[in-house]
Coordinates of C-alpha atoms in Angstrom, one line a residue:
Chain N
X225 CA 152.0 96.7 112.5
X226 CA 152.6 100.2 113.6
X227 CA 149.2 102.1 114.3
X228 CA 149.0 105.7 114.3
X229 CA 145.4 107.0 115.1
X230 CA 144.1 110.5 114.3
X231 CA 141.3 111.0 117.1
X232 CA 139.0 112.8 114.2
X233 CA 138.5 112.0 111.0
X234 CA 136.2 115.5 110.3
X235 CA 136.1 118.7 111.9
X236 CA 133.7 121.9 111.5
X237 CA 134.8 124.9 113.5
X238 CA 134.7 128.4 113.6
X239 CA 137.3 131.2 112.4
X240 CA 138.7 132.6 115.9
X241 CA 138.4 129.0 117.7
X242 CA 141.1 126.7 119.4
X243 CA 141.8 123.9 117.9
X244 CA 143.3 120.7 118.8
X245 CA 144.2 117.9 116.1
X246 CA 145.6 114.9 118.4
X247 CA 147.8 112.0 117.3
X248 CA 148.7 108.7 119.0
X249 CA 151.3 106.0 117.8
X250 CA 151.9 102.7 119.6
X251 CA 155.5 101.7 119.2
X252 CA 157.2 103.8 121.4
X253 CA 158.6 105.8 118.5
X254 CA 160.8 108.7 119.4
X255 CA 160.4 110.4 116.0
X256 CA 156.7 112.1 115.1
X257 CA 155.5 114.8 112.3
X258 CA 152.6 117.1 111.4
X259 CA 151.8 117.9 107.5
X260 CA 149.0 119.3 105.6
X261 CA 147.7 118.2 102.7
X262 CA 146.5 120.4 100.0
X263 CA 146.0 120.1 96.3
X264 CA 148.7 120.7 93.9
X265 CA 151.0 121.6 96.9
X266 CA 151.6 118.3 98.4
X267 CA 152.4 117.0 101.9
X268 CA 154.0 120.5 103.7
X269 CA 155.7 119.9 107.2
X270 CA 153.8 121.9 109.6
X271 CA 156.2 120.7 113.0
X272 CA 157.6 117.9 114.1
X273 CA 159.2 116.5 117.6
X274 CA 162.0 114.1 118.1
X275 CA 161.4 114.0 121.9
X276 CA 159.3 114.1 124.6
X277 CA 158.8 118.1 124.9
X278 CA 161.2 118.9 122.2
X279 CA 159.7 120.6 119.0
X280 CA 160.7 122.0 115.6
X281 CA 159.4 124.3 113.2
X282 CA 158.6 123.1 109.7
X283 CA 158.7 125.1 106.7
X284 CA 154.8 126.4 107.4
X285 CA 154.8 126.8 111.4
X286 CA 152.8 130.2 111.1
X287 CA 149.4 129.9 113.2
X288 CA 150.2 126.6 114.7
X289 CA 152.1 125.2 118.0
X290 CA 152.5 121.5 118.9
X291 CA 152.5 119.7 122.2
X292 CA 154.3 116.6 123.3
X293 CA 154.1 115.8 126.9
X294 CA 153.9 111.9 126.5
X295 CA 155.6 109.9 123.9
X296 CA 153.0 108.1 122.3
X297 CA 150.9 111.4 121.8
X298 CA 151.7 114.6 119.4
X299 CA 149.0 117.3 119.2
X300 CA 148.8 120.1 117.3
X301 CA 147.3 123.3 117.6
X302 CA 145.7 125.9 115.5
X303 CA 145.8 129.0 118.4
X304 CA 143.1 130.5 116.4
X305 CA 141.8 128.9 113.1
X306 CA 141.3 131.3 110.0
X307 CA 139.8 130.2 107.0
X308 CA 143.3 129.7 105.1
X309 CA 143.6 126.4 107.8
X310 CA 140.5 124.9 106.0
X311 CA 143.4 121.5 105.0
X312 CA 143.6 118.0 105.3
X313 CA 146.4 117.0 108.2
X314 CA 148.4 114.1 108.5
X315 CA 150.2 113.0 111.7
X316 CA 152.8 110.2 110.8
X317 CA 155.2 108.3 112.9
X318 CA 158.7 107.4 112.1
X319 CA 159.6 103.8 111.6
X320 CA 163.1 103.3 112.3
X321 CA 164.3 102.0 108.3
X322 CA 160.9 101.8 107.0
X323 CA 160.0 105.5 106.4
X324 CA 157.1 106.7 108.0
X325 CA 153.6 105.3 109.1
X326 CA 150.5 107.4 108.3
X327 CA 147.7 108.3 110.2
X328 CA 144.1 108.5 108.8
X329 CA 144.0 112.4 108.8
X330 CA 141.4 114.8 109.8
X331 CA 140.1 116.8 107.5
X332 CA 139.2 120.1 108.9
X333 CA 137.1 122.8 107.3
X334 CA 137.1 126.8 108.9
X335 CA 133.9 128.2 108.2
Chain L
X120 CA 166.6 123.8 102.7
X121 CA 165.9 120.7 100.4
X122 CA 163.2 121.0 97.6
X123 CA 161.6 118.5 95.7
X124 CA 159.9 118.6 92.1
X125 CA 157.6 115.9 90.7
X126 CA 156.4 116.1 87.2
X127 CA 153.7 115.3 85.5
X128 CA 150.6 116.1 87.8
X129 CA 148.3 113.8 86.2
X130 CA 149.4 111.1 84.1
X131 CA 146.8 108.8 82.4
X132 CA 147.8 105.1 81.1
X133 CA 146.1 102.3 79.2
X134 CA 145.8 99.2 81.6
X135 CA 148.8 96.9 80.6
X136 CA 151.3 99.9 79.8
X137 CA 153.6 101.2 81.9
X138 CA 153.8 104.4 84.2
X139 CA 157.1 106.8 84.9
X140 CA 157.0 109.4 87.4
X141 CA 159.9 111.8 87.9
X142 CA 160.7 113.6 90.7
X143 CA 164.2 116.0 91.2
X144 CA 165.6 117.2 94.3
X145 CA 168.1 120.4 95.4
X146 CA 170.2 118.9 98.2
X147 CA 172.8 117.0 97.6
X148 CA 173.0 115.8 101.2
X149 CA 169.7 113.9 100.8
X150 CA 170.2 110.0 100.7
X151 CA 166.6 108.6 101.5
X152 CA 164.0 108.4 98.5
X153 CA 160.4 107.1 99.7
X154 CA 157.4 106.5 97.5
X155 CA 154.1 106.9 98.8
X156 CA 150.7 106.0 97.3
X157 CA 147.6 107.2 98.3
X158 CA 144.3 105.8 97.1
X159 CA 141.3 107.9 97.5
X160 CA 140.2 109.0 101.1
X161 CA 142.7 106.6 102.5
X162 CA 146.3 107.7 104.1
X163 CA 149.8 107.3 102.2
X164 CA 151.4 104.1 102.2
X165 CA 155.1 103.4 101.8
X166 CA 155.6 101.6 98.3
X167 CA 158.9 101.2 97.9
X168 CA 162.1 103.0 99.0
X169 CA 165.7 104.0 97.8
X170 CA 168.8 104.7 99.7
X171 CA 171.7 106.7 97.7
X172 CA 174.5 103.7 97.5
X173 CA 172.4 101.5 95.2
X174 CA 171.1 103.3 92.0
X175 CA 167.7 101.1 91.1
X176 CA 165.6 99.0 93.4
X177 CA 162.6 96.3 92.4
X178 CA 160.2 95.0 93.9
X179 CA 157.8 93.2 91.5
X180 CA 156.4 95.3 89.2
X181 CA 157.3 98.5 91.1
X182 CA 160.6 100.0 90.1
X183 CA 162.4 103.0 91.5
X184 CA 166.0 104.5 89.8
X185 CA 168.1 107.1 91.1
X186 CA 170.8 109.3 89.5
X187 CA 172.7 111.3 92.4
X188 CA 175.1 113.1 89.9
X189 CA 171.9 114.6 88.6
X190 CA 169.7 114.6 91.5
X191 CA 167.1 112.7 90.3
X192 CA 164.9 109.6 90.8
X193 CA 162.0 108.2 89.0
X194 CA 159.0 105.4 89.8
X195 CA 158.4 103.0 87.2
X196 CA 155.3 100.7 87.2
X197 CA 155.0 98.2 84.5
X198 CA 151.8 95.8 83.3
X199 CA 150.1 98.5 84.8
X200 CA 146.0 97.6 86.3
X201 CA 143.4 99.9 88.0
X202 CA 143.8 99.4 91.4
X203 CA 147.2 101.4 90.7
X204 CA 145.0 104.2 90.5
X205 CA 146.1 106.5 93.3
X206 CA 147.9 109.7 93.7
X207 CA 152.0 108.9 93.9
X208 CA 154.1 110.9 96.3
X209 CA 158.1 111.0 96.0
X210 CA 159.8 112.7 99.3
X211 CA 163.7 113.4 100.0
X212 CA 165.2 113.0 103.1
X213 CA 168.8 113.5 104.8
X214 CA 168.2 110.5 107.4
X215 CA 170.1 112.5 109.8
X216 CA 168.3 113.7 113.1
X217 CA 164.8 113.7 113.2
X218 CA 164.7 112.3 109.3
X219 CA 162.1 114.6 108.4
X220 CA 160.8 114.4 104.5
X221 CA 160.4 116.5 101.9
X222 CA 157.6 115.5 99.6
X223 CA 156.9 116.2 96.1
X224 CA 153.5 117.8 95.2
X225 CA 152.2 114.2 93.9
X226 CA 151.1 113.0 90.4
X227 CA 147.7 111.5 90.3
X228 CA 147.8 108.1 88.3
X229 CA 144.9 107.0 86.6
X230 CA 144.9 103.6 84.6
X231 CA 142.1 103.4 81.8
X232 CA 140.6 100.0 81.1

């Protein structure tokens, strides 16, 4: 089975901090993604990568940046986390005919 | 850029009777229809999937139909019980690329005893 592991499953920081979700998948997939979650609104792409160092812009990109310098490993970035980032964020992993594979989340709260 | 609908939000069912989900989506390009469950404080699971040449799949008592002409596609559980209790997800994608999804804004299922 594909695993994709979210390295924190809470988070409590402060508006104005740096922030760093990270992501790791174990099959060598070329294909990874970053949504959040929010009620009512569903899963919204935030970024997603298709290769080592390459990166794309979702349709809510604004206050976030991504980082993929090893394959297995996608991280994302809130540069400086507002209150509006207070979400639940899903890293997933693309499984070549079998849609994607999930990870836990991390629910992060902005106070 | 492709947009997907999902209607209702909530949807409440006697155990036994069956659930229907509906979901509509803008780009006619789109050819890969996922379903994805989510139980409560767990991560969405793939249920069951759709690819645009075949218009209904099965699998048990999970069924999932799709009309291209009108850009639609529905989930259909039957002999429903209350571990199907979960929110549902439908998501469009082109499967070109990076095959990024779109995803509906979910329908939270709940089956009464």
């Amino acid at each position: 089975d594909v695993k994709v592991t979210q390295s924190s499953r809470y988070l409590v920081k402060r508006t104005g901090e740096k922030v760093f979700l990270e992501c790791v998948q174990d099959m060598d997939h070329e294909n990874m993604f970053w949504y959040r979650q929010d009620p009512g609104l569903g899963l919204r792409l935030i970024y997603f990568s298709y290769d080592v160092k390459m990166k794309e812009k979702g349709d809510i990109p604004e206050g976030y940046s991504v980082s993929r310098e090893k394959k297995e490993r996608f991280s994302l970035i809130l540069e400086s986390a507002s209150t509006n980032q207070t979400s639940m964020y899903l890293c997933a992993s693309l499984t070549a005919g079998n849609g994607y594979t999930f990870g836990s989340g991390t629910r992060l709260t902005v106070v | 850029g492709e947009n997907v609908e999902q209607h209702p939000s909530t949807l409440s069912v006697q155990e036994g009777d069956s659930a229907v989900i509906k979901c509509t989506y803008s780009d006619s390009a789109s050819n890969y229809f996922p379903w994805y469950k989510q139980e409560l404080g767990k991560r969405p699971q793939l249920i069951i999937d759709i690819r645009s040449n075949v218009g209904e799949k099965k699998d048990q008592r999970i069924a999932v139909t799709l009309n291209k002409t009108a850009k639609h596609f529905s989930l259909h559980i039957t002999e429903t019980q209350p571990e199907d209790s979960a929110v549902y997800f439908c998501a469009a994608s082109d499967q070109e690329g990076a095959q990024k999804l779109v995803f509906g804004q979910g329908t939270r299922l709940t089956i009464n005893p």
